[in-house]
Structures are given as structure tokens and as C-alpha cells.
Amino acid sequence: MSVSKEEAKQLLERLIFDDERPQDWVQDVWGMSPTLGETAAKLLDVFDVLIASCPEPELNDLLQTFDAELFEED
């Protein structure tokens, strides 16, 4: 399976955040605890930078390490 960088990002977001938008997840965490919300925001920033800086073949290799069932459409 070879996917574009944008597709890889979407698949990884779905794996990490389920069906929730990452920004909504940060806001939910922030609502529970501002300290944890700040950490959640930093984690999302790091995730975005890692996706942007990681070459497409390496993202594809990463995706292949996960079970295909995790990425099946509902």
C-alpha cells in the first residue's frame, strides 16, 4: 500500500484520534485541564511537524507496521 503524505496523515489521525478532529481533541483535553490541554496542543504541533518532515516512503513504511484492520473504512 502506497499512499500520499496527506493520506498518511489522515490515516494516522484516524488511528490516534478516532473520528474526532485533532483540534477538537485538543479543545476537549483543554476543557478538562488547561495544563494537559497545553501538552495536547504541543503533541499535535509535534505530530504535524513530524508528518511534514517525514519522507513519504518512510510514512508508508510506518503505516505498514500497523494492522490493516485499523485503517478499514467503517
Short mmCIF file of C-alpha atoms in Angstrom, two decimals, residues 25-64:
data_model
loop_
_atom_site.label_atom_id
_atom_site.label_comp_id
_atom_site.label_asym_id
_atom_site.label_seq_id
_atom_site.Cartn_x
_atom_site.Cartn_y
_atom_site.Cartn_z
CA TRP A 25 -9.44 16.62 20.76
CA VAL A 26 -7.07 19.34 21.98
CA GLN A 27 -10.03 21.52 22.96
CA ASP A 28 -11.68 18.62 24.81
CA VAL A 29 -8.48 17.94 26.76
CA TRP A 30 -8.07 21.67 27.42
CA GLY A 31 -11.60 21.76 28.82
CA MET A 32 -10.73 19.04 31.32
CA SER A 33 -7.39 20.51 32.33
CA PRO A 34 -5.61 23.58 30.93
CA THR A 35 -2.24 22.08 31.84
CA LEU A 36 -2.99 18.86 29.95
CA GLY A 37 -4.56 20.88 27.15
CA GLU A 38 -1.33 22.76 26.65
CA THR A 39 0.52 19.46 26.45
CA ALA A 40 -2.07 18.10 24.00
CA ALA A 41 -1.58 21.18 21.80
CA LYS A 42 2.19 20.66 21.84
CA LEU A 43 1.73 16.99 20.92
CA LEU A 44 -0.44 17.96 17.96
CA ASP A 45 2.15 20.52 16.83
CA VAL A 46 4.89 17.88 17.00
CA PHE A 47 2.69 15.39 15.12
CA ASP A 48 2.14 17.96 12.32
CA VAL A 49 5.87 18.74 12.08
CA LEU A 50 6.80 15.05 12.02
CA ILE A 51 4.33 14.35 9.22
CA ALA A 52 5.55 17.37 7.24
CA SER A 53 9.22 16.48 7.63
CA CYS A 54 8.99 12.70 7.18
CA PRO A 55 9.56 11.46 3.61
CA GLU A 56 6.60 9.71 2.00
CA PRO A 57 8.31 6.29 1.76
CA GLU A 58 9.04 6.33 5.48
CA LEU A 59 5.43 7.25 6.27
CA ASN A 60 4.33 4.32 4.13
CA ASP A 61 6.71 2.02 6.00
CA LEU A 62 5.27 3.27 9.28
CA LEU A 63 1.71 2.62 8.13
CA GLN A 64 2.63 -0.91 7.08
#
